[in-house]
Short mmCIF file of N, CA and C in Angstrom, two decimals:
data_model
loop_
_atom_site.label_atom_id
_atom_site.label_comp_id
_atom_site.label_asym_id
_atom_site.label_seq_id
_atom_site.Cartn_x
_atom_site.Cartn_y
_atom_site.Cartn_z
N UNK Y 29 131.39 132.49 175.47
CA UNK Y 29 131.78 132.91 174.14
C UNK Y 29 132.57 131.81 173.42
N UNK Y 30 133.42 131.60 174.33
CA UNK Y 30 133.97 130.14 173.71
C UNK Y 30 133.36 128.97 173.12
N UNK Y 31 132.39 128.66 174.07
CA UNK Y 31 131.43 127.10 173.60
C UNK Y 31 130.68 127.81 172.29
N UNK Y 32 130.49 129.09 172.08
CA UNK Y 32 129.55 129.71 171.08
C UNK Y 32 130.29 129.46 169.66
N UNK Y 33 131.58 129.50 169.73
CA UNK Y 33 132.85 129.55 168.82
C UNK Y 33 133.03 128.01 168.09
N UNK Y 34 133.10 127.32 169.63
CA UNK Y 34 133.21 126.08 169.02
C UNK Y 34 132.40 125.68 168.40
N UNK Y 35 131.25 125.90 168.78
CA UNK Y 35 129.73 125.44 168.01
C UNK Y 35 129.59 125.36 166.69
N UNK Y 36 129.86 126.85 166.20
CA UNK Y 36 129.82 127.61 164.81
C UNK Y 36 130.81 126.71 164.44
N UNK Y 37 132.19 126.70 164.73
CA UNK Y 37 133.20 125.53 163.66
C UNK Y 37 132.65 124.68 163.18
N UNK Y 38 132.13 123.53 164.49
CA UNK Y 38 131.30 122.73 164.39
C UNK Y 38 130.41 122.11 163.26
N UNK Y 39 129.49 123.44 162.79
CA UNK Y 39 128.92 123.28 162.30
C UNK Y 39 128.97 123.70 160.69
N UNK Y 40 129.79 124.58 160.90
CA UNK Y 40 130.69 124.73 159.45
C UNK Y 40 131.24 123.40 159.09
N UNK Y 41 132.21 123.16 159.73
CA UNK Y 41 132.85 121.93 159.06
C UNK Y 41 131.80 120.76 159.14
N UNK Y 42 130.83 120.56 159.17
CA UNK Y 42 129.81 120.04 158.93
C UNK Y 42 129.39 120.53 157.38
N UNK Y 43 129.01 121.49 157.58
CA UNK Y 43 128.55 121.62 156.29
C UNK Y 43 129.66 121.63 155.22
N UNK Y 44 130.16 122.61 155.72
CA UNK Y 44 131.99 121.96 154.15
C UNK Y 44 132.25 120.65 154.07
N UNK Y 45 131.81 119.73 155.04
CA UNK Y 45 132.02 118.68 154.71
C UNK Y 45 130.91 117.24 153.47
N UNK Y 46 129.62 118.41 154.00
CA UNK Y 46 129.02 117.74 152.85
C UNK Y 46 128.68 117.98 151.36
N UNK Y 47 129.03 119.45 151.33
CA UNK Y 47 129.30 120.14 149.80
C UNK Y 47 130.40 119.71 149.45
N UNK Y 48 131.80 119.02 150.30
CA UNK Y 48 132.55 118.35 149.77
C UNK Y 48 132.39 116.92 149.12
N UNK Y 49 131.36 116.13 150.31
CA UNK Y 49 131.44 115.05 149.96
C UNK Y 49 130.33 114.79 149.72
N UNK Y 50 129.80 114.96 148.17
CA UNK Y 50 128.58 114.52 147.44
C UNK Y 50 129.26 113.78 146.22
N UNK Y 51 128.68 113.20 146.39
CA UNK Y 51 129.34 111.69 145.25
C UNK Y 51 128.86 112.02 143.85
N UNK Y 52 129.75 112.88 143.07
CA UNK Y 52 129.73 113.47 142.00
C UNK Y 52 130.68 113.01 141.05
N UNK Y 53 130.52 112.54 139.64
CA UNK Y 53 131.54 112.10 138.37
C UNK Y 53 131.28 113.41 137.04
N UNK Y 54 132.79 113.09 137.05
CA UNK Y 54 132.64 114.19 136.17
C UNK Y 54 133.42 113.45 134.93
N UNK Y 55 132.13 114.10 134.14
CA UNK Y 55 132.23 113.52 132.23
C UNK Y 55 133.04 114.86 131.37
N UNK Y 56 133.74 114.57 130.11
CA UNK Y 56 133.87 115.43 129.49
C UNK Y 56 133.11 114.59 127.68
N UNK Y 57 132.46 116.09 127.24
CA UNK Y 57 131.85 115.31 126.30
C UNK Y 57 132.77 115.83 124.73
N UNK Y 58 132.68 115.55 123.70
CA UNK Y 58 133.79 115.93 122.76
C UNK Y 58 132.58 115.97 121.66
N UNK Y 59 131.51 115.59 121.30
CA UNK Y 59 130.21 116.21 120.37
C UNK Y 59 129.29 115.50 120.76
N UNK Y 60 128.29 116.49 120.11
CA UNK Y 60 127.01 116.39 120.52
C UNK Y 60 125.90 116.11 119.15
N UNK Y 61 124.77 115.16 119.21
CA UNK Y 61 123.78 114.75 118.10
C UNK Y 61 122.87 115.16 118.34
N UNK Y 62 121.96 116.07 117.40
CA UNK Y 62 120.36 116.86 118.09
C UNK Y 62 119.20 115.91 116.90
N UNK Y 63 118.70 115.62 117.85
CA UNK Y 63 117.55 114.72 116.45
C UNK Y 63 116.16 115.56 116.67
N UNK Y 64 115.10 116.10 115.94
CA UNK Y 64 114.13 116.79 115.71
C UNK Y 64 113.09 115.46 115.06
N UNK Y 65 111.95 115.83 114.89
CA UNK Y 65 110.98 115.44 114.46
C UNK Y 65 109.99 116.39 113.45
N UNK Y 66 110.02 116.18 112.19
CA UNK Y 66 109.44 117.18 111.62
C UNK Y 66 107.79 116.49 111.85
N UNK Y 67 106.82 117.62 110.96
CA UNK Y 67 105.29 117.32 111.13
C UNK Y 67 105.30 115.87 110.30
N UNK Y 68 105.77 115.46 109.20
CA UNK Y 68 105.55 114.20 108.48
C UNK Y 68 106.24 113.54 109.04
N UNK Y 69 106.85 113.16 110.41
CA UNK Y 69 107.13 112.47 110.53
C UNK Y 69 108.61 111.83 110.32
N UNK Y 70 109.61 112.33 109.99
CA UNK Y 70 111.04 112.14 109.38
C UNK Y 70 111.88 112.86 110.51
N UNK Y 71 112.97 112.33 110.50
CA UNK Y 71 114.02 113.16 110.90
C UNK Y 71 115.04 113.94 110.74
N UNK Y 72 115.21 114.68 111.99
CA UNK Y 72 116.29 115.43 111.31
C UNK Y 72 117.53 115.51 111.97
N UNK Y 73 118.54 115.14 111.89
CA UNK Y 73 119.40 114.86 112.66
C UNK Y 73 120.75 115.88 112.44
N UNK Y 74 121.22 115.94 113.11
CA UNK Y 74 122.35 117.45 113.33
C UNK Y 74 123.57 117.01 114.22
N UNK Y 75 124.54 116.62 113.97
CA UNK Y 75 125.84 116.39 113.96
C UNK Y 75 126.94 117.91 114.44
N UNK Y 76 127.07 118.20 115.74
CA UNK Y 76 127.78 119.20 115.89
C UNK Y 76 129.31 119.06 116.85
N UNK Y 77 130.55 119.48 116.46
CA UNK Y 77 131.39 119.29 117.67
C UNK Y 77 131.74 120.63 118.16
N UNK Y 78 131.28 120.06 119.84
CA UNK Y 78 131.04 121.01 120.58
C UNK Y 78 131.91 120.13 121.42
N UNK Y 79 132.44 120.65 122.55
CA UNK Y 79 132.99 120.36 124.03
C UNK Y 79 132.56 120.72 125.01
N UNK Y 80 132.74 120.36 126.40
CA UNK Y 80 132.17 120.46 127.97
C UNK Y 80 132.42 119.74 128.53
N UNK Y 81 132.02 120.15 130.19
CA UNK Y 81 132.31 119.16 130.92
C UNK Y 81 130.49 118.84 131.87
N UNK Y 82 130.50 118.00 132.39
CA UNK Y 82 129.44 117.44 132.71
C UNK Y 82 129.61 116.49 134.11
N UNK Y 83 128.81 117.20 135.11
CA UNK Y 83 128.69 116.44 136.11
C UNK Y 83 127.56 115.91 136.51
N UNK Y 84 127.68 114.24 137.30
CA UNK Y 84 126.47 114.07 137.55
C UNK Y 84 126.41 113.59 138.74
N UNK Y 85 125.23 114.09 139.45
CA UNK Y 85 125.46 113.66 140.80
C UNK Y 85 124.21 112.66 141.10
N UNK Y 86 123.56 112.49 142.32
CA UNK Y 86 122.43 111.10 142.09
C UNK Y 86 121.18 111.31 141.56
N UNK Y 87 120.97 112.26 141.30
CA UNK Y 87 119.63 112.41 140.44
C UNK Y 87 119.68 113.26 139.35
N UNK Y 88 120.77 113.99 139.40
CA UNK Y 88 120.72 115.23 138.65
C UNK Y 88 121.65 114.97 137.57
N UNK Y 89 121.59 115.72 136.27
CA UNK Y 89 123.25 115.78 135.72
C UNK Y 89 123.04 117.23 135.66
N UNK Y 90 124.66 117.99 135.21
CA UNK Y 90 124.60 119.39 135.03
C UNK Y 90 125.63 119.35 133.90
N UNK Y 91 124.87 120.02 132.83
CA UNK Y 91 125.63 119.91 131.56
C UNK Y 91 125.64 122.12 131.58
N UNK Y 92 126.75 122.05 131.26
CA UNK Y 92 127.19 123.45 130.48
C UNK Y 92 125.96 124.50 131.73
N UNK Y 93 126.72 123.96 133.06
CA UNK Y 93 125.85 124.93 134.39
C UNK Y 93 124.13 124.74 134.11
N UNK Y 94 123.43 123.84 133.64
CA UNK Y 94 122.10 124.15 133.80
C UNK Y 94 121.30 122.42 134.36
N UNK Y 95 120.97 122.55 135.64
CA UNK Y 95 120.93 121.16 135.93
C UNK Y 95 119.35 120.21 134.81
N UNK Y 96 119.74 119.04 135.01
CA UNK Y 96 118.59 118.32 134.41
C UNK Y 96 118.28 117.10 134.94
N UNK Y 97 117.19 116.61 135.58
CA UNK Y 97 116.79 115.59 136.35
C UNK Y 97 116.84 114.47 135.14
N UNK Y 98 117.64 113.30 136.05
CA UNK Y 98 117.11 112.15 135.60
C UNK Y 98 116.99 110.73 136.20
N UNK Y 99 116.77 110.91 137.26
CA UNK Y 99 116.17 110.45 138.30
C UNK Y 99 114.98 110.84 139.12
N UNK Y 100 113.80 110.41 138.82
CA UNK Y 100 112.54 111.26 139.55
C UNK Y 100 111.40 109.92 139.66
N UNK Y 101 110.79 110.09 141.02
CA UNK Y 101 109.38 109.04 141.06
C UNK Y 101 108.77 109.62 139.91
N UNK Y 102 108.49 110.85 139.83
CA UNK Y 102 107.65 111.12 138.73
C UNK Y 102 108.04 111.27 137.43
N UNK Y 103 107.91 110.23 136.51
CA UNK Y 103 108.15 110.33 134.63
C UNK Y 103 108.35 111.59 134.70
N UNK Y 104 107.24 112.47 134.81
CA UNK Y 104 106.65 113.61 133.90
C UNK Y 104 107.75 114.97 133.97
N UNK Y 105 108.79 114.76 135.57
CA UNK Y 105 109.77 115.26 135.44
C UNK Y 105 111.08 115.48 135.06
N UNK Y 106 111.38 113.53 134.60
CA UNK Y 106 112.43 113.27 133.78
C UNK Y 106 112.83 114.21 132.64
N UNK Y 107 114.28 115.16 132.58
CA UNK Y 107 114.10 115.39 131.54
C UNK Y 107 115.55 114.82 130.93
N UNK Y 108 116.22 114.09 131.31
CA UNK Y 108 117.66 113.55 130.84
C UNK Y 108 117.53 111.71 130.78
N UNK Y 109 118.30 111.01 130.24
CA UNK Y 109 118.28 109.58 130.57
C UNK Y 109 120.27 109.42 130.42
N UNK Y 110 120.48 108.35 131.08
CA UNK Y 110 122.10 108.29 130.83
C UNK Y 110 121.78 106.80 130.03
N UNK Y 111 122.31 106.48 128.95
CA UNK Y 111 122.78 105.49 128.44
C UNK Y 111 123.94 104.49 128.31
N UNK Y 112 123.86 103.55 129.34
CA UNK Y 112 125.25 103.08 129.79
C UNK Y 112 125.70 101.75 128.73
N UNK Y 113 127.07 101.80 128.18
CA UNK Y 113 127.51 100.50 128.18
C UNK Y 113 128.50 99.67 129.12
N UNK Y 114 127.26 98.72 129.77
CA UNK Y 114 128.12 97.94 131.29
C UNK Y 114 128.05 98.70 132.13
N UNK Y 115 129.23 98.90 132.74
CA UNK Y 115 129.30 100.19 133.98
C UNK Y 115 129.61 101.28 133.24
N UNK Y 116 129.95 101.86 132.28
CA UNK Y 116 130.28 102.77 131.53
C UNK Y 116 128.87 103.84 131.38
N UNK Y 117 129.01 105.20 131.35
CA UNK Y 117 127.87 106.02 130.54
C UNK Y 117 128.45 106.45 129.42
N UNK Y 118 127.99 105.96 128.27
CA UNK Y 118 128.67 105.96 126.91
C UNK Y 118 127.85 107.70 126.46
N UNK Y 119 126.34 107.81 126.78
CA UNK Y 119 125.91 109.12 126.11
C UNK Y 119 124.87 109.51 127.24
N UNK Y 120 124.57 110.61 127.08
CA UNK Y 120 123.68 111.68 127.90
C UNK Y 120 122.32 112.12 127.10
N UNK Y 121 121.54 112.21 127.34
CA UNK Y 121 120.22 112.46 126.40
C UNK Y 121 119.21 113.42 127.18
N UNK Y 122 119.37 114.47 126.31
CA UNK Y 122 118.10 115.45 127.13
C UNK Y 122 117.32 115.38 126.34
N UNK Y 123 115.94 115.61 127.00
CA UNK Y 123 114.66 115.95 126.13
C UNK Y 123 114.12 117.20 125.74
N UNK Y 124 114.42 117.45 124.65
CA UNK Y 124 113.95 118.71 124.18
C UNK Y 124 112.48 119.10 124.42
N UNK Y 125 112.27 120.05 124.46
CA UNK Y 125 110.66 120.63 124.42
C UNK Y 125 109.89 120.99 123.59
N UNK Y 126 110.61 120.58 122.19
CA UNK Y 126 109.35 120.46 120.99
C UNK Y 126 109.82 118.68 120.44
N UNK Y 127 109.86 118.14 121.55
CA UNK Y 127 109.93 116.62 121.21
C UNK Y 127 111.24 115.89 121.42
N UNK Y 128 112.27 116.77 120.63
CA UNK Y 128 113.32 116.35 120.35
C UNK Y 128 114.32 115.44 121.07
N UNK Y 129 115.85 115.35 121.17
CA UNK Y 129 116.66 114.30 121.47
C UNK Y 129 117.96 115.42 121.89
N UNK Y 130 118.83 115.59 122.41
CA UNK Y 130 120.42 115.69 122.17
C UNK Y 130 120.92 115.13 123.10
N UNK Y 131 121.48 114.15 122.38
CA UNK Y 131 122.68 113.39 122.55
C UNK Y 131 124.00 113.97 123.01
N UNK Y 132 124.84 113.77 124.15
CA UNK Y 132 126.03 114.19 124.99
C UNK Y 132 126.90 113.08 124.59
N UNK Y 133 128.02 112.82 123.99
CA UNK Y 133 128.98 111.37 123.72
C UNK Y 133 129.97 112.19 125.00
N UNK Y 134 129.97 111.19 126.01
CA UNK Y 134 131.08 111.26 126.81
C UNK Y 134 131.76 110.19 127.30
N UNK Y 135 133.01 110.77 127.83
CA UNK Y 135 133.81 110.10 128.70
C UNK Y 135 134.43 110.32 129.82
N UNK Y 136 134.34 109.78 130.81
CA UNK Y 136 134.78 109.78 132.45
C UNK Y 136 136.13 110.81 132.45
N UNK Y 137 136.45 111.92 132.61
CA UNK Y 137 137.79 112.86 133.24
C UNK Y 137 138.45 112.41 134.36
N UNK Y 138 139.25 112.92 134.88
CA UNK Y 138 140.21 112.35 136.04
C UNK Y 138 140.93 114.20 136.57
N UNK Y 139 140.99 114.83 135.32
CA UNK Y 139 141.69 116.08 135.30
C UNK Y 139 141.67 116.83 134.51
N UNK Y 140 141.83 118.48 134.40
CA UNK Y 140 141.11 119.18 133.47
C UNK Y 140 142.37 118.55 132.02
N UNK Y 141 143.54 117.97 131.96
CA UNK Y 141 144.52 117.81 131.41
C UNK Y 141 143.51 116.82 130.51
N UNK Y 142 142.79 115.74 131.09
CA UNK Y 142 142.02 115.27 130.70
C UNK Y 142 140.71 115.61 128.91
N UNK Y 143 140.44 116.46 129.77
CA UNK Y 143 139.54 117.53 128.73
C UNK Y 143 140.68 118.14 127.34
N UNK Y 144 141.77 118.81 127.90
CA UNK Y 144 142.68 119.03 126.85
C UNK Y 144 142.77 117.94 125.73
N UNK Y 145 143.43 117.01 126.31
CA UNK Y 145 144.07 115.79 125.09
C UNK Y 145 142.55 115.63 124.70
N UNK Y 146 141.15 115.64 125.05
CA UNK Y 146 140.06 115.35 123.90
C UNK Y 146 140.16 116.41 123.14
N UNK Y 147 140.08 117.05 123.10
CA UNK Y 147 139.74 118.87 122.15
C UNK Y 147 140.17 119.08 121.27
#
């Protein structure tokens, strides 16, 4: 019963240890830009301030709980790109599904105190 005990720890702290340690950054964003495409061709661009926080881990980001690949062998599943200046990710970009663009403007958090002083 004992070795059965130890086992199970074992293997718990195994696993708590890797839902702990997944190499995750967390962004807070302070507004967001939606660009559309009408039928002629023009745009339409939409300027909103909104707030969140945003994590991204190695393939994925997760904006406002809903994940979005942007890392994939396959294009066709891409649906985010990060736009970096230098080492920096200056904006977040999902792809809409009637064409479109929205733009995430963020910056790197440290603490939710963090998120406050943007807001």
């Amino acid at each position: 019963m004992a070795i059965v005990l130890v086992v199970a720890t074992i293997l718990l702290a195994l696993v708590l240890y890797r839902l702990l340690g997944k190499n995750e950054k967390t962004y807070a964003y302070t507004h967001t830009m939606t660009i559309t495409y009408r039928i002629d061709g023009t745009e339409q661009i939409q300027k909103m301030n909104e707030n969140g926080i945003v994590f991204i881990t190695g393939k994925k980001v997760l904006i406002d709980g809903n994940p979005y690949v942007y890392q994939s062998s396959d294009r066709r599943k891409i649906q985010a790109r990060l736009n970096r200046e230098g080492k920096r990710i200056k904006t977040i970009v999902l792809f809409l599904a009637n064409g479109g663009e929205k733009y995430y403007y963020v910056d790197q958090i440290n603490s939710v105190k963090d998120v406050v002083r943007r807001s």
